[in-house]
Each structure stands twice: as structure tokens, then as C-alpha cells.
JSON list of C-alpha atoms (C1' of nucleotides) in Angstrom, two decimals:
[
{"chain": "A", "resi": 1, "resn": "MET", "atom": "CA", "xyz": [-11.48, 4.37, -17.64]},
{"chain": "A", "resi": 2, "resn": "SER", "atom": "CA", "xyz": [-13.35, 4.75, -14.66]},
{"chain": "A", "resi": 3, "resn": "SER", "atom": "CA", "xyz": [-12.26, 2.14, -12.26]},
{"chain": "A", "resi": 4, "resn": "THR", "atom": "CA", "xyz": [-15.13, 2.56, -9.97]},
{"chain": "A", "resi": 5, "resn": "SER", "atom": "CA", "xyz": [-16.05, -1.00, -9.37]},
{"chain": "A", "resi": 6, "resn": "GLN", "atom": "CA", "xyz": [-19.00, -2.98, -8.47]},
{"chain": "A", "resi": 7, "resn": "ALA", "atom": "CA", "xyz": [-16.97, -3.83, -5.56]},
{"chain": "A", "resi": 8, "resn": "MET", "atom": "CA", "xyz": [-18.66, -5.21, -2.48]},
{"chain": "A", "resi": 9, "resn": "LEU", "atom": "CA", "xyz": [-16.67, -4.29, 0.45]},
{"chain": "A", "resi": 10, "resn": "ASN", "atom": "CA", "xyz": [-16.27, -7.07, 2.88]},
{"chain": "A", "resi": 11, "resn": "GLN", "atom": "CA", "xyz": [-13.25, -6.49, 5.16]},
{"chain": "A", "resi": 12, "resn": "GLY", "atom": "CA", "xyz": [-10.71, -4.09, 6.09]},
{"chain": "A", "resi": 13, "resn": "LEU", "atom": "CA", "xyz": [-7.89, -4.04, 8.48]},
{"chain": "A", "resi": 14, "resn": "PHE", "atom": "CA", "xyz": [-4.99, -2.02, 9.79]},
{"chain": "A", "resi": 15, "resn": "GLU", "atom": "CA", "xyz": [-1.87, -3.93, 9.32]},
{"chain": "A", "resi": 16, "resn": "ASP", "atom": "CA", "xyz": [1.76, -3.97, 9.22]},
{"chain": "A", "resi": 17, "resn": "GLN", "atom": "CA", "xyz": [2.54, -7.30, 7.56]},
{"chain": "A", "resi": 18, "resn": "GLU", "atom": "CA", "xyz": [6.26, -6.83, 7.83]},
{"chain": "A", "resi": 19, "resn": "MET", "atom": "CA", "xyz": [6.10, -6.30, 11.60]},
{"chain": "A", "resi": 20, "resn": "SER", "atom": "CA", "xyz": [3.53, -8.97, 11.99]},
{"chain": "A", "resi": 21, "resn": "SER", "atom": "CA", "xyz": [1.57, -6.70, 14.09]},
{"chain": "A", "resi": 22, "resn": "GLN", "atom": "CA", "xyz": [-2.11, -6.25, 13.00]},
{"chain": "A", "resi": 23, "resn": "LEU", "atom": "CA", "xyz": [-3.44, -2.98, 13.72]},
{"chain": "A", "resi": 24, "resn": "GLY", "atom": "CA", "xyz": [-7.02, -3.52, 13.55]},
{"chain": "A", "resi": 25, "resn": "PHE", "atom": "CA", "xyz": [-9.53, -5.51, 11.57]},
{"chain": "A", "resi": 26, "resn": "PHE", "atom": "CA", "xyz": [-13.06, -4.97, 10.93]},
{"chain": "A", "resi": 27, "resn": "SER", "atom": "CA", "xyz": [-15.66, -6.45, 8.52]},
{"chain": "A", "resi": 28, "resn": "PHE", "atom": "CA", "xyz": [-18.69, -5.12, 6.94]},
{"chain": "A", "resi": 29, "resn": "SER", "atom": "CA", "xyz": [-21.91, -6.78, 5.88]},
{"chain": "A", "resi": 30, "resn": "SER", "atom": "CA", "xyz": [-21.86, -7.37, 2.20]},
{"chain": "A", "resi": 31, "resn": "ASN", "atom": "CA", "xyz": [-24.77, -5.11, 1.45]},
{"chain": "A", "resi": 32, "resn": "LEU", "atom": "CA", "xyz": [-22.16, -2.24, 1.38]},
{"chain": "A", "resi": 33, "resn": "THR", "atom": "CA", "xyz": [-21.28, -1.37, -2.00]},
{"chain": "A", "resi": 34, "resn": "SER", "atom": "CA", "xyz": [-18.14, 0.55, -1.95]},
{"chain": "A", "resi": 35, "resn": "LEU", "atom": "CA", "xyz": [-14.82, 1.68, -0.29]},
{"chain": "A", "resi": 36, "resn": "PRO", "atom": "CA", "xyz": [-14.42, 3.50, 2.97]},
{"chain": "A", "resi": 37, "resn": "PHE", "atom": "CA", "xyz": [-12.50, 6.36, 1.24]},
{"chain": "A", "resi": 38, "resn": "GLY", "atom": "CA", "xyz": [-15.24, 8.27, -0.34]},
{"chain": "A", "resi": 39, "resn": "CYS", "atom": "CA", "xyz": [-15.69, 6.03, -3.43]},
{"chain": "A", "resi": 40, "resn": "ASN", "atom": "CA", "xyz": [-18.54, 7.59, -5.12]},
{"chain": "A", "resi": 41, "resn": "GLN", "atom": "CA", "xyz": [-21.61, 5.68, -4.17]},
{"chain": "A", "resi": 42, "resn": "SER", "atom": "CA", "xyz": [-20.71, 4.90, -0.53]},
{"chain": "A", "resi": 43, "resn": "LEU", "atom": "CA", "xyz": [-21.44, 7.95, 1.31]},
{"chain": "A", "resi": 44, "resn": "LYS", "atom": "CA", "xyz": [-23.88, 6.36, 3.71]},
{"chain": "A", "resi": 45, "resn": "THR", "atom": "CA", "xyz": [-21.22, 3.78, 4.44]},
{"chain": "A", "resi": 46, "resn": "LEU", "atom": "CA", "xyz": [-18.70, 6.41, 5.01]},
{"chain": "A", "resi": 47, "resn": "THR", "atom": "CA", "xyz": [-20.47, 8.25, 7.66]},
{"chain": "A", "resi": 48, "resn": "THR", "atom": "CA", "xyz": [-20.45, 5.34, 9.76]},
{"chain": "A", "resi": 49, "resn": "MET", "atom": "CA", "xyz": [-16.79, 4.73, 9.45]},
{"chain": "A", "resi": 50, "resn": "PRO", "atom": "CA", "xyz": [-14.65, 5.99, 12.43]},
{"chain": "A", "resi": 51, "resn": "SER", "atom": "CA", "xyz": [-12.29, 8.41, 11.33]},
{"chain": "A", "resi": 52, "resn": "SER", "atom": "CA", "xyz": [-9.48, 7.31, 13.66]},
{"chain": "A", "resi": 53, "resn": "LEU", "atom": "CA", "xyz": [-10.01, 3.88, 12.09]},
{"chain": "A", "resi": 54, "resn": "VAL", "atom": "CA", "xyz": [-8.52, 4.92, 8.96]},
{"chain": "A", "resi": 55, "resn": "ALA", "atom": "CA", "xyz": [-6.63, 8.06, 10.00]},
{"chain": "A", "resi": 56, "resn": "ASP", "atom": "CA", "xyz": [-4.03, 6.78, 12.27]},
{"chain": "A", "resi": 57, "resn": "ALA", "atom": "CA", "xyz": [-2.57, 3.77, 13.83]},
{"chain": "A", "resi": 58, "resn": "PRO", "atom": "CA", "xyz": [-3.47, 4.46, 17.50]},
{"chain": "A", "resi": 59, "resn": "PRO", "atom": "CA", "xyz": [-0.18, 5.32, 19.29]},
{"chain": "A", "resi": 60, "resn": "THR", "atom": "CA", "xyz": [-1.24, 4.00, 22.61]},
{"chain": "A", "resi": 61, "resn": "PHE", "atom": "CA", "xyz": [-1.57, 0.33, 21.45]},
{"chain": "A", "resi": 62, "resn": "SER", "atom": "CA", "xyz": [0.88, -2.22, 22.47]},
{"chain": "A", "resi": 63, "resn": "GLU", "atom": "CA", "xyz": [3.05, -3.94, 19.93]},
{"chain": "A", "resi": 64, "resn": "SER", "atom": "CA", "xyz": [1.89, -7.42, 20.42]},
{"chain": "A", "resi": 65, "resn": "ALA", "atom": "CA", "xyz": [-1.66, -6.89, 21.13]},
{"chain": "A", "resi": 66, "resn": "ASN", "atom": "CA", "xyz": [-3.99, -9.81, 20.72]},
{"chain": "A", "resi": 67, "resn": "PRO", "atom": "CA", "xyz": [-5.56, -9.62, 17.22]},
{"chain": "A", "resi": 68, "resn": "LYS", "atom": "CA", "xyz": [-8.64, -11.30, 18.71]},
{"chain": "A", "resi": 69, "resn": "GLN", "atom": "CA", "xyz": [-9.22, -8.45, 21.24]},
{"chain": "A", "resi": 70, "resn": "LYS", "atom": "CA", "xyz": [-12.72, -7.97, 22.44]},
{"chain": "A", "resi": 71, "resn": "GLU", "atom": "CA", "xyz": [-15.01, -4.89, 22.18]},
{"chain": "A", "resi": 72, "resn": "GLU", "atom": "CA", "xyz": [-14.28, -3.72, 25.69]},
{"chain": "A", "resi": 73, "resn": "ASP", "atom": "CA", "xyz": [-10.73, -3.56, 25.09]},
{"chain": "A", "resi": 74, "resn": "ILE", "atom": "CA", "xyz": [-11.04, -1.01, 22.41]},
{"chain": "A", "resi": 75, "resn": "PRO", "atom": "CA", "xyz": [-9.38, 2.13, 23.75]},
{"chain": "A", "resi": 76, "resn": "SER", "atom": "CA", "xyz": [-11.34, 5.11, 23.97]},
{"chain": "A", "resi": 77, "resn": "HIS", "atom": "CA", "xyz": [-9.24, 6.68, 21.28]},
{"chain": "A", "resi": 78, "resn": "PHE", "atom": "CA", "xyz": [-11.70, 5.26, 18.70]},
{"chain": "A", "resi": 79, "resn": "GLY", "atom": "CA", "xyz": [-14.61, 6.94, 20.44]},
{"chain": "A", "resi": 80, "resn": "PRO", "atom": "CA", "xyz": [-18.24, 6.88, 19.88]},
{"chain": "A", "resi": 81, "resn": "GLN", "atom": "CA", "xyz": [-17.96, 6.65, 16.16]},
{"chain": "A", "resi": 82, "resn": "LEU", "atom": "CA", "xyz": [-16.44, 3.25, 16.41]},
{"chain": "A", "resi": 83, "resn": "LEU", "atom": "CA", "xyz": [-19.29, 2.35, 18.72]},
{"chain": "A", "resi": 84, "resn": "SER", "atom": "CA", "xyz": [-21.66, 3.35, 16.10]},
{"chain": "A", "resi": 85, "resn": "LEU", "atom": "CA", "xyz": [-19.87, 1.49, 13.55]},
{"chain": "A", "resi": 86, "resn": "GLN", "atom": "CA", "xyz": [-20.40, -1.63, 15.69]},
{"chain": "A", "resi": 87, "resn": "ARG", "atom": "CA", "xyz": [-23.94, -0.98, 16.17]},
{"chain": "A", "resi": 88, "resn": "SER", "atom": "CA", "xyz": [-24.53, -0.49, 12.48]},
{"chain": "A", "resi": 89, "resn": "SER", "atom": "CA", "xyz": [-24.19, -3.28, 9.95]},
{"chain": "A", "resi": 90, "resn": "ALA", "atom": "CA", "xyz": [-20.58, -3.55, 10.46]},
{"chain": "A", "resi": 91, "resn": "ASN", "atom": "CA", "xyz": [-18.91, -6.09, 12.72]},
{"chain": "A", "resi": 92, "resn": "LEU", "atom": "CA", "xyz": [-15.76, -5.02, 14.42]},
{"chain": "A", "resi": 93, "resn": "TRP", "atom": "CA", "xyz": [-13.58, -8.07, 14.63]},
{"chain": "A", "resi": 94, "resn": "ALA", "atom": "CA", "xyz": [-10.42, -7.45, 16.25]},
{"chain": "A", "resi": 95, "resn": "TRP", "atom": "CA", "xyz": [-7.74, -4.79, 17.15]},
{"chain": "A", "resi": 96, "resn": "GLY", "atom": "CA", "xyz": [-4.12, -5.12, 17.55]},
{"chain": "A", "resi": 97, "resn": "GLY", "atom": "CA", "xyz": [-1.09, -3.32, 18.11]},
{"chain": "A", "resi": 98, "resn": "ALA", "atom": "CA", "xyz": [0.16, -0.13, 16.52]},
{"chain": "A", "resi": 99, "resn": "ASN", "atom": "CA", "xyz": [3.62, 0.35, 15.17]},
{"chain": "A", "resi": 100, "resn": "ASP", "atom": "CA", "xyz": [5.64, 3.23, 14.66]},
{"chain": "A", "resi": 101, "resn": "CYS", "atom": "CA", "xyz": [8.38, 1.14, 13.16]},
{"chain": "A", "resi": 102, "resn": "VAL", "atom": "CA", "xyz": [11.68, 2.78, 12.21]},
{"chain": "A", "resi": 103, "resn": "ASN", "atom": "CA", "xyz": [14.22, 0.73, 10.70]},
{"chain": "A", "resi": 104, "resn": "SER", "atom": "CA", "xyz": [17.16, 1.46, 12.75]},
{"chain": "A", "resi": 105, "resn": "LYS", "atom": "CA", "xyz": [19.41, -1.46, 11.85]},
{"chain": "A", "resi": 106, "resn": "ARG", "atom": "CA", "xyz": [21.57, 0.40, 9.51]},
{"chain": "A", "resi": 107, "resn": "SER", "atom": "CA", "xyz": [23.65, 2.71, 11.56]},
{"chain": "A", "resi": 108, "resn": "GLY", "atom": "CA", "xyz": [26.56, 4.71, 10.63]},
{"chain": "A", "resi": 109, "resn": "GLY", "atom": "CA", "xyz": [28.54, 3.18, 7.87]},
{"chain": "A", "resi": 110, "resn": "ASP", "atom": "CA", "xyz": [27.60, 5.90, 5.42]},
{"chain": "A", "resi": 111, "resn": "ASP", "atom": "CA", "xyz": [29.57, 4.60, 2.38]},
{"chain": "A", "resi": 112, "resn": "HIS", "atom": "CA", "xyz": [29.01, 1.53, 0.83]},
{"chain": "A", "resi": 113, "resn": "LEU", "atom": "CA", "xyz": [31.75, 0.17, -1.52]},
{"chain": "A", "resi": 114, "resn": "GLY", "atom": "CA", "xyz": [31.19, 1.25, -4.94]},
{"chain": "A", "resi": 115, "resn": "VAL", "atom": "CA", "xyz": [27.92, 3.06, -4.13]},
{"chain": "A", "resi": 116, "resn": "SER", "atom": "CA", "xyz": [27.79, 6.73, -4.95]},
{"chain": "A", "resi": 117, "resn": "ALA", "atom": "CA", "xyz": [26.79, 9.44, -2.63]},
{"chain": "A", "resi": 118, "resn": "MET", "atom": "CA", "xyz": [23.67, 10.18, -4.62]},
{"chain": "A", "resi": 119, "resn": "LYS", "atom": "CA", "xyz": [22.54, 6.51, -4.55]},
{"chain": "A", "resi": 120, "resn": "MET", "atom": "CA", "xyz": [23.33, 6.31, -0.78]},
{"chain": "A", "resi": 121, "resn": "LYS", "atom": "CA", "xyz": [21.13, 9.29, -0.21]},
{"chain": "A", "resi": 122, "resn": "LYS", "atom": "CA", "xyz": [18.26, 7.55, -2.18]},
{"chain": "A", "resi": 123, "resn": "MET", "atom": "CA", "xyz": [18.86, 4.38, -0.15]},
{"chain": "A", "resi": 124, "resn": "LYS", "atom": "CA", "xyz": [18.67, 6.18, 3.08]},
{"chain": "A", "resi": 125, "resn": "ALA", "atom": "CA", "xyz": [15.61, 7.96, 2.00]},
{"chain": "A", "resi": 126, "resn": "ARG", "atom": "CA", "xyz": [13.99, 4.62, 1.36]},
{"chain": "A", "resi": 127, "resn": "ARG", "atom": "CA", "xyz": [11.73, 3.35, 3.85]},
{"chain": "A", "resi": 128, "resn": "LYS", "atom": "CA", "xyz": [13.09, 4.95, 7.18]},
{"chain": "A", "resi": 129, "resn": "VAL", "atom": "CA", "xyz": [9.65, 5.38, 8.80]},
{"chain": "A", "resi": 130, "resn": "ARG", "atom": "CA", "xyz": [6.92, 2.88, 8.48]},
{"chain": "A", "resi": 131, "resn": "GLU", "atom": "CA", "xyz": [3.58, 4.88, 7.68]},
{"chain": "A", "resi": 132, "resn": "PRO", "atom": "CA", "xyz": [0.40, 3.74, 9.30]},
{"chain": "A", "resi": 133, "resn": "ARG", "atom": "CA", "xyz": [-1.30, 1.12, 6.99]},
{"chain": "A", "resi": 134, "resn": "PHE", "atom": "CA", "xyz": [-4.75, 0.31, 6.22]},
{"chain": "A", "resi": 135, "resn": "CYS", "atom": "CA", "xyz": [-5.82, -2.63, 4.14]},
{"chain": "A", "resi": 136, "resn": "PHE", "atom": "CA", "xyz": [-9.06, -3.92, 2.99]},
{"chain": "A", "resi": 137, "resn": "LYS", "atom": "CA", "xyz": [-10.44, -6.70, 0.76]},
{"chain": "A", "resi": 138, "resn": "THR", "atom": "CA", "xyz": [-12.92, -6.03, -1.97]},
{"chain": "A", "resi": 139, "resn": "MET", "atom": "CA", "xyz": [-14.65, -8.24, -4.45]},
{"chain": "A", "resi": 140, "resn": "SER", "atom": "CA", "xyz": [-14.00, -6.51, -7.76]},
{"chain": "A", "resi": 141, "resn": "ASP", "atom": "CA", "xyz": [-13.41, -7.10, -11.41]},
{"chain": "A", "resi": 142, "resn": "VAL", "atom": "CA", "xyz": [-10.99, -4.14, -11.49]},
{"chain": "A", "resi": 143, "resn": "ASP", "atom": "CA", "xyz": [-7.73, -4.08, -9.61]},
{"chain": "A", "resi": 144, "resn": "VAL", "atom": "CA", "xyz": [-7.55, -0.42, -9.07]},
{"chain": "A", "resi": 145, "resn": "LEU", "atom": "CA", "xyz": [-10.52, 0.91, -7.25]},
{"chain": "A", "resi": 146, "resn": "ASP", "atom": "CA", "xyz": [-11.44, 4.43, -7.56]},
{"chain": "A", "resi": 147, "resn": "ASP", "atom": "CA", "xyz": [-10.76, 5.99, -4.24]},
{"chain": "A", "resi": 148, "resn": "GLY", "atom": "CA", "xyz": [-10.54, 9.62, -5.72]},
{"chain": "A", "resi": 149, "resn": "TYR", "atom": "CA", "xyz": [-6.89, 9.98, -5.67]},
{"chain": "A", "resi": 150, "resn": "LYS", "atom": "CA", "xyz": [-4.48, 9.82, -8.58]},
{"chain": "A", "resi": 151, "resn": "TRP", "atom": "CA", "xyz": [-1.96, 7.03, -8.47]},
{"chain": "A", "resi": 152, "resn": "ARG", "atom": "CA", "xyz": [1.17, 6.35, -10.40]},
{"chain": "A", "resi": 153, "resn": "LYS", "atom": "CA", "xyz": [2.38, 2.58, -10.70]},
{"chain": "A", "resi": 154, "resn": "TYR", "atom": "CA", "xyz": [5.99, 2.27, -9.82]},
{"chain": "A", "resi": 155, "resn": "GLY", "atom": "CA", "xyz": [6.31, -1.47, -9.61]},
{"chain": "A", "resi": 156, "resn": "GLN", "atom": "CA", "xyz": [4.87, -4.93, -10.02]},
{"chain": "A", "resi": 157, "resn": "LYS", "atom": "CA", "xyz": [5.96, -8.04, -8.53]},
{"chain": "A", "resi": 158, "resn": "VAL", "atom": "CA", "xyz": [5.06, -11.62, -8.39]},
{"chain": "A", "resi": 159, "resn": "VAL", "atom": "CA", "xyz": [4.95, -12.60, -4.79]},
{"chain": "A", "resi": 160, "resn": "LYS", "atom": "CA", "xyz": [5.59, -16.11, -3.55]},
{"chain": "A", "resi": 161, "resn": "ASN", "atom": "CA", "xyz": [2.61, -18.51, -3.39]},
{"chain": "A", "resi": 162, "resn": "THR", "atom": "CA", "xyz": [0.46, -16.29, -5.65]},
{"chain": "A", "resi": 163, "resn": "GLN", "atom": "CA", "xyz": [-0.31, -16.51, -9.39]},
{"chain": "A", "resi": 164, "resn": "HIS", "atom": "CA", "xyz": [-1.33, -12.93, -9.43]},
{"chain": "A", "resi": 165, "resn": "PRO", "atom": "CA", "xyz": [1.27, -10.17, -9.48]},
{"chain": "A", "resi": 166, "resn": "ARG", "atom": "CA", "xyz": [1.21, -7.43, -6.76]},
{"chain": "A", "resi": 167, "resn": "SER", "atom": "CA", "xyz": [1.11, -3.92, -8.05]},
{"chain": "A", "resi": 168, "resn": "TYR", "atom": "CA", "xyz": [2.76, -0.90, -6.31]},
{"chain": "A", "resi": 169, "resn": "TYR", "atom": "CA", "xyz": [1.30, 2.56, -6.59]},
{"chain": "A", "resi": 170, "resn": "ARG", "atom": "CA", "xyz": [2.22, 6.06, -5.25]},
{"chain": "A", "resi": 171, "resn": "CYS", "atom": "CA", "xyz": [0.04, 9.04, -5.02]},
{"chain": "A", "resi": 172, "resn": "THR", "atom": "CA", "xyz": [0.86, 11.49, -8.00]},
{"chain": "A", "resi": 173, "resn": "GLN", "atom": "CA", "xyz": [0.79, 14.58, -5.74]},
{"chain": "A", "resi": 174, "resn": "ASP", "atom": "CA", "xyz": [3.98, 16.30, -5.23]},
{"chain": "A", "resi": 175, "resn": "ASN", "atom": "CA", "xyz": [4.16, 16.37, -1.61]},
{"chain": "A", "resi": 176, "resn": "CYS", "atom": "CA", "xyz": [2.31, 13.36, -0.90]},
{"chain": "A", "resi": 177, "resn": "ARG", "atom": "CA", "xyz": [4.02, 10.09, -0.05]},
{"chain": "A", "resi": 178, "resn": "VAL", "atom": "CA", "xyz": [1.04, 7.80, 0.25]},
{"chain": "A", "resi": 179, "resn": "LYS", "atom": "CA", "xyz": [1.38, 4.39, -1.49]},
{"chain": "A", "resi": 180, "resn": "LYS", "atom": "CA", "xyz": [-0.84, 1.55, -2.04]},
{"chain": "A", "resi": 181, "resn": "ARG", "atom": "CA", "xyz": [-0.40, -1.99, -3.10]},
{"chain": "A", "resi": 182, "resn": "VAL", "atom": "CA", "xyz": [-2.94, -4.11, -5.04]},
{"chain": "A", "resi": 183, "resn": "GLU", "atom": "CA", "xyz": [-3.13, -7.76, -5.20]},
{"chain": "A", "resi": 184, "resn": "ARG", "atom": "CA", "xyz": [-5.62, -10.46, -5.78]},
{"chain": "A", "resi": 185, "resn": "LEU", "atom": "CA", "xyz": [-6.27, -13.25, -3.47]},
{"chain": "A", "resi": 186, "resn": "ALA", "atom": "CA", "xyz": [-4.71, -16.59, -4.43]},
{"chain": "A", "resi": 187, "resn": "GLU", "atom": "CA", "xyz": [-7.66, -18.57, -3.11]},
{"chain": "A", "resi": 188, "resn": "ASP", "atom": "CA", "xyz": [-10.27, -16.28, -4.66]},
{"chain": "A", "resi": 189, "resn": "PRO", "atom": "CA", "xyz": [-9.10, -14.21, -7.61]},
{"chain": "A", "resi": 190, "resn": "ARG", "atom": "CA", "xyz": [-12.35, -12.14, -7.49]},
{"chain": "A", "resi": 191, "resn": "MET", "atom": "CA", "xyz": [-11.07, -10.69, -4.24]},
{"chain": "A", "resi": 192, "resn": "VAL", "atom": "CA", "xyz": [-8.84, -7.63, -4.47]},
{"chain": "A", "resi": 193, "resn": "ILE", "atom": "CA", "xyz": [-6.60, -6.78, -1.52]},
{"chain": "A", "resi": 194, "resn": "THR", "atom": "CA", "xyz": [-5.60, -3.01, -1.23]},
{"chain": "A", "resi": 195, "resn": "THR", "atom": "CA", "xyz": [-3.26, -1.87, 1.16]},
{"chain": "A", "resi": 196, "resn": "TYR", "atom": "CA", "xyz": [-2.68, 1.91, 1.68]},
{"chain": "A", "resi": 197, "resn": "GLU", "atom": "CA", "xyz": [0.41, 3.32, 3.42]},
{"chain": "A", "resi": 198, "resn": "GLY", "atom": "CA", "xyz": [0.51, 6.65, 4.78]},
{"chain": "A", "resi": 199, "resn": "ARG", "atom": "CA", "xyz": [-1.78, 9.57, 4.84]},
{"chain": "A", "resi": 200, "resn": "HIS", "atom": "CA", "xyz": [-2.68, 12.00, 2.05]},
{"chain": "A", "resi": 201, "resn": "ALA", "atom": "CA", "xyz": [-1.57, 15.50, 2.62]},
{"chain": "A", "resi": 202, "resn": "HIS", "atom": "CA", "xyz": [-4.19, 16.86, 0.13]},
{"chain": "A", "resi": 203, "resn": "SER", "atom": "CA", "xyz": [-7.76, 16.45, -1.20]},
{"chain": "A", "resi": 204, "resn": "PRO", "atom": "CA", "xyz": [-8.74, 13.81, -3.82]},
{"chain": "A", "resi": 205, "resn": "SER", "atom": "CA", "xyz": [-8.32, 14.73, -7.26]},
{"chain": "A", "resi": 206, "resn": "HIS", "atom": "CA", "xyz": [-11.73, 13.99, -8.64]},
{"chain": "A", "resi": 207, "resn": "ASP", "atom": "CA", "xyz": [-13.28, 16.53, -10.90]},
{"chain": "A", "resi": 208, "resn": "GLU", "atom": "CA", "xyz": [-16.70, 15.37, -10.97]},
{"chain": "A", "resi": 209, "resn": "ASP", "atom": "CA", "xyz": [-19.40, 16.94, -8.85]},
{"chain": "A", "resi": 210, "resn": "ASP", "atom": "CA", "xyz": [-20.00, 14.17, -6.55]},
{"chain": "A", "resi": 211, "resn": "SER", "atom": "CA", "xyz": [-16.36, 14.67, -5.38]},
{"chain": "A", "resi": 212, "resn": "GLN", "atom": "CA", "xyz": [-17.23, 17.36, -3.12]},
{"chain": "A", "resi": 213, "resn": "ALA", "atom": "CA", "xyz": [-18.73, 15.13, -0.53]},
{"chain": "A", "resi": 214, "resn": "SER", "atom": "CA", "xyz": [-16.18, 12.58, -1.32]},
{"chain": "A", "resi": 215, "resn": "SER", "atom": "CA", "xyz": [-13.36, 14.73, -0.75]},
{"chain": "A", "resi": 216, "resn": "GLN", "atom": "CA", "xyz": [-14.78, 16.03, 2.40]},
{"chain": "A", "resi": 217, "resn": "LEU", "atom": "CA", "xyz": [-14.92, 12.40, 3.61]},
{"chain": "A", "resi": 218, "resn": "ASN", "atom": "CA", "xyz": [-11.47, 11.81, 2.25]},
{"chain": "A", "resi": 219, "resn": "ASN", "atom": "CA", "xyz": [-10.18, 14.62, 4.42]},
{"chain": "A", "resi": 220, "resn": "PHE", "atom": "CA", "xyz": [-12.01, 12.99, 7.23]},
{"chain": "A", "resi": 221, "resn": "PHE", "atom": "CA", "xyz": [-10.26, 9.84, 6.88]},
{"chain": "A", "resi": 222, "resn": "TRP", "atom": "CA", "xyz": [-6.90, 11.01, 5.83]},
{"chain": "B", "resi": 1, "resn": "DC", "atom": "C1'", "xyz": [5.76, 15.78, -25.63]},
{"chain": "B", "resi": 2, "resn": "DG", "atom": "C1'", "xyz": [4.49, 14.86, -21.11]},
{"chain": "B", "resi": 3, "resn": "DA", "atom": "C1'", "xyz": [2.47, 11.39, -18.05]},
{"chain": "B", "resi": 4, "resn": "DC", "atom": "C1'", "xyz": [2.15, 6.95, -17.31]},
{"chain": "B", "resi": 5, "resn": "DT", "atom": "C1'", "xyz": [3.26, 1.71, -17.38]},
{"chain": "B", "resi": 6, "resn": "DT", "atom": "C1'", "xyz": [6.37, -2.14, -17.71]},
{"chain": "B", "resi": 7, "resn": "DT", "atom": "C1'", "xyz": [10.04, -4.66, -16.37]},
{"chain": "B", "resi": 8, "resn": "DG", "atom": "C1'", "xyz": [14.67, -6.13, -15.06]},
{"chain": "B", "resi": 9, "resn": "DA", "atom": "C1'", "xyz": [17.89, -4.96, -11.68]},
{"chain": "B", "resi": 10, "resn": "DC", "atom": "C1'", "xyz": [19.18, -3.76, -7.23]},
{"chain": "B", "resi": 11, "resn": "DC", "atom": "C1'", "xyz": [18.73, -3.31, -2.17]},
{"chain": "B", "resi": 12, "resn": "DG", "atom": "C1'", "xyz": [17.66, -4.24, 2.65]},
{"chain": "B", "resi": 13, "resn": "DG", "atom": "C1'", "xyz": [15.53, -7.30, 5.87]},
{"chain": "B", "resi": 14, "resn": "DC", "atom": "C1'", "xyz": [15.01, -11.66, 7.71]},
{"chain": "B", "resi": 15, "resn": "DG", "atom": "C1'", "xyz": [15.40, -16.64, 8.57]},
{"chain": "B", "resi": 16, "resn": "DC", "atom": "C1'", "xyz": [18.28, -20.42, 8.60]},
{"chain": "C", "resi": 1, "resn": "DG", "atom": "C1'", "xyz": [27.34, -15.56, 6.03]},
{"chain": "C", "resi": 2, "resn": "DC", "atom": "C1'", "xyz": [24.10, -16.93, 2.63]},
{"chain": "C", "resi": 3, "resn": "DG", "atom": "C1'", "xyz": [20.04, -17.04, 0.10]},
{"chain": "C", "resi": 4, "resn": "DC", "atom": "C1'", "xyz": [15.29, -15.83, -0.47]},
{"chain": "C", "resi": 5, "resn": "DC", "atom": "C1'", "xyz": [11.95, -12.41, -0.87]},
{"chain": "C", "resi": 6, "resn": "DG", "atom": "C1'", "xyz": [9.41, -8.12, -0.90]},
{"chain": "C", "resi": 7, "resn": "DG", "atom": "C1'", "xyz": [9.75, -3.40, -2.08]},
{"chain": "C", "resi": 8, "resn": "DT", "atom": "C1'", "xyz": [11.85, 0.35, -4.99]},
{"chain": "C", "resi": 9, "resn": "DC", "atom": "C1'", "xyz": [14.33, 2.31, -8.75]},
{"chain": "C", "resi": 10, "resn": "DA", "atom": "C1'", "xyz": [14.91, 3.91, -13.21]},
{"chain": "C", "resi": 11, "resn": "DA", "atom": "C1'", "xyz": [15.45, 3.26, -18.24]},
{"chain": "C", "resi": 12, "resn": "DA", "atom": "C1'", "xyz": [12.71, 2.08, -21.97]},
{"chain": "C", "resi": 13, "resn": "DG", "atom": "C1'", "xyz": [8.27, 1.70, -23.91]},
{"chain": "C", "resi": 14, "resn": "DT", "atom": "C1'", "xyz": [3.55, 3.21, -24.64]},
{"chain": "C", "resi": 15, "resn": "DC", "atom": "C1'", "xyz": [-0.36, 6.26, -24.84]},
{"chain": "C", "resi": 16, "resn": "DG", "atom": "C1'", "xyz": [-3.04, 10.27, -25.50]}
]
DNA sequence: CGACTTTGACCGGCGC
DNA sequence: GCGCCGGTCAAAGTCG
């Protein structure tokens, strides 16, 4: 079941929806044919992608940066690669704030009534630190795009105001905590929104030949 | 039989 | 404080 799609990559953005702070946003011309993560047929595209774009939420950004920030406001953090991205067929649209969100609301109070220590441990482990996120939109028939990594689905949820359920995936690699969510756009079901959270601590698990270049690029990004 | 998916329940965050 | 909602867990089911 190769999920390599005929996806036409259109847009991507850094985001943190919960914190309502967009980290960045870019769009591509529609002649691009694949994903920015080393999806098989997109090497040309990939080489124009700025590594910092995908790799990290830039730590120097302010929380409440204006999502319509202009080109000259882009921090040098993104370097020449970003500029080349802009000069190439891709349009940079906007950059926003970084977020190193730590949920610190729950303090002390280790013991919930009727909750076992084991369960509390799990609850604490749950979303302490918000990983950097990257989200993009593709036009595709398949929900799960082939990005070279192996994913295990751990949940599905119907979110409000959408007729399509959102799926939650985790990287199957042992020490890798990267997650992704996949959902279809309500207004246009052909569009798939994929949101990655975190960074892979390993190479893609493709076993085909073209994975060599692909994996290099994936390292490049993640 | 192991890996993966499905699905209902549960939990925390957030707005009111 | 309460209710809603998104995100995660985990048991059961399915598949190869």
C-alpha cells in the first residue's frame, strides 16, 4: 500500500494551533509534486527547502509575532536558504512567533483521588512539552502521505465543524516521539492537512533505493 | 503471533 | 464551577 500520493503540495506552515501562535507559513507553486520531507519524487523541491524551516521553531521569535510579517522581518536565523526559497518558485507568506510551550498549570498535587500512581505517571508524561510543529496542506486522494517514516495510528477523532475525522499517528521507532495528525479540509475534502509535531531522532525507514537521497534529506530537515 | 487499527473512555485545557 | 472539545490511552478486533 504505497501511499505515495499524486499530491500537489500547495502550502505549509509552522503552527501551534492550541497556542494560537503561528510559527511560519509558506506556499509553493502548484507545479511542485510532493512533500517537503523527502517524499520520493520531490528531490528538486527539497533542495530548495530551508532546513531551519522544518527543523526547528526559531527560538528567537516573539510569541505574538504578526503572521503577516514581511520578508525583511525574517530573522537571519533562516539564512540564505530561505532567501533562495523565496527566489525560487515558492512564495514565503508570513512568519510568526515561536513557542516553547510548557504546560505548567498543573503544579504539585501529585495525587488525584482514585487515580493510581501508575496512571498519574502516565498523565504527567502526557504533553509536558510542546514540540515544534510543522503543518502543510496537500491535494491528495490518500490521507497518509508517504514521508519515508513508519507511523502507527493511535487515535481518531471527529472534530467540531468537520465531517471528516482527524487521525493521530505516532512514529513507530522506539525512541522517537514524533507525532502527526491528518485531517481533510472541510471546505475542500480533496485537501489533506498534515501536522507534524516533534523531530525524528532517526532516519526514515524506507527500504527502497531512492530512500538514500530521501533519508539524507529527511535528516536534513529533522 | 506480532504489528497495526479501531473505538469508546478518559483527561486536561480553556472559555464562559 | 461547569461543560465542551481536542488529544491520548488501551482493550479488542483485524490483518498478514
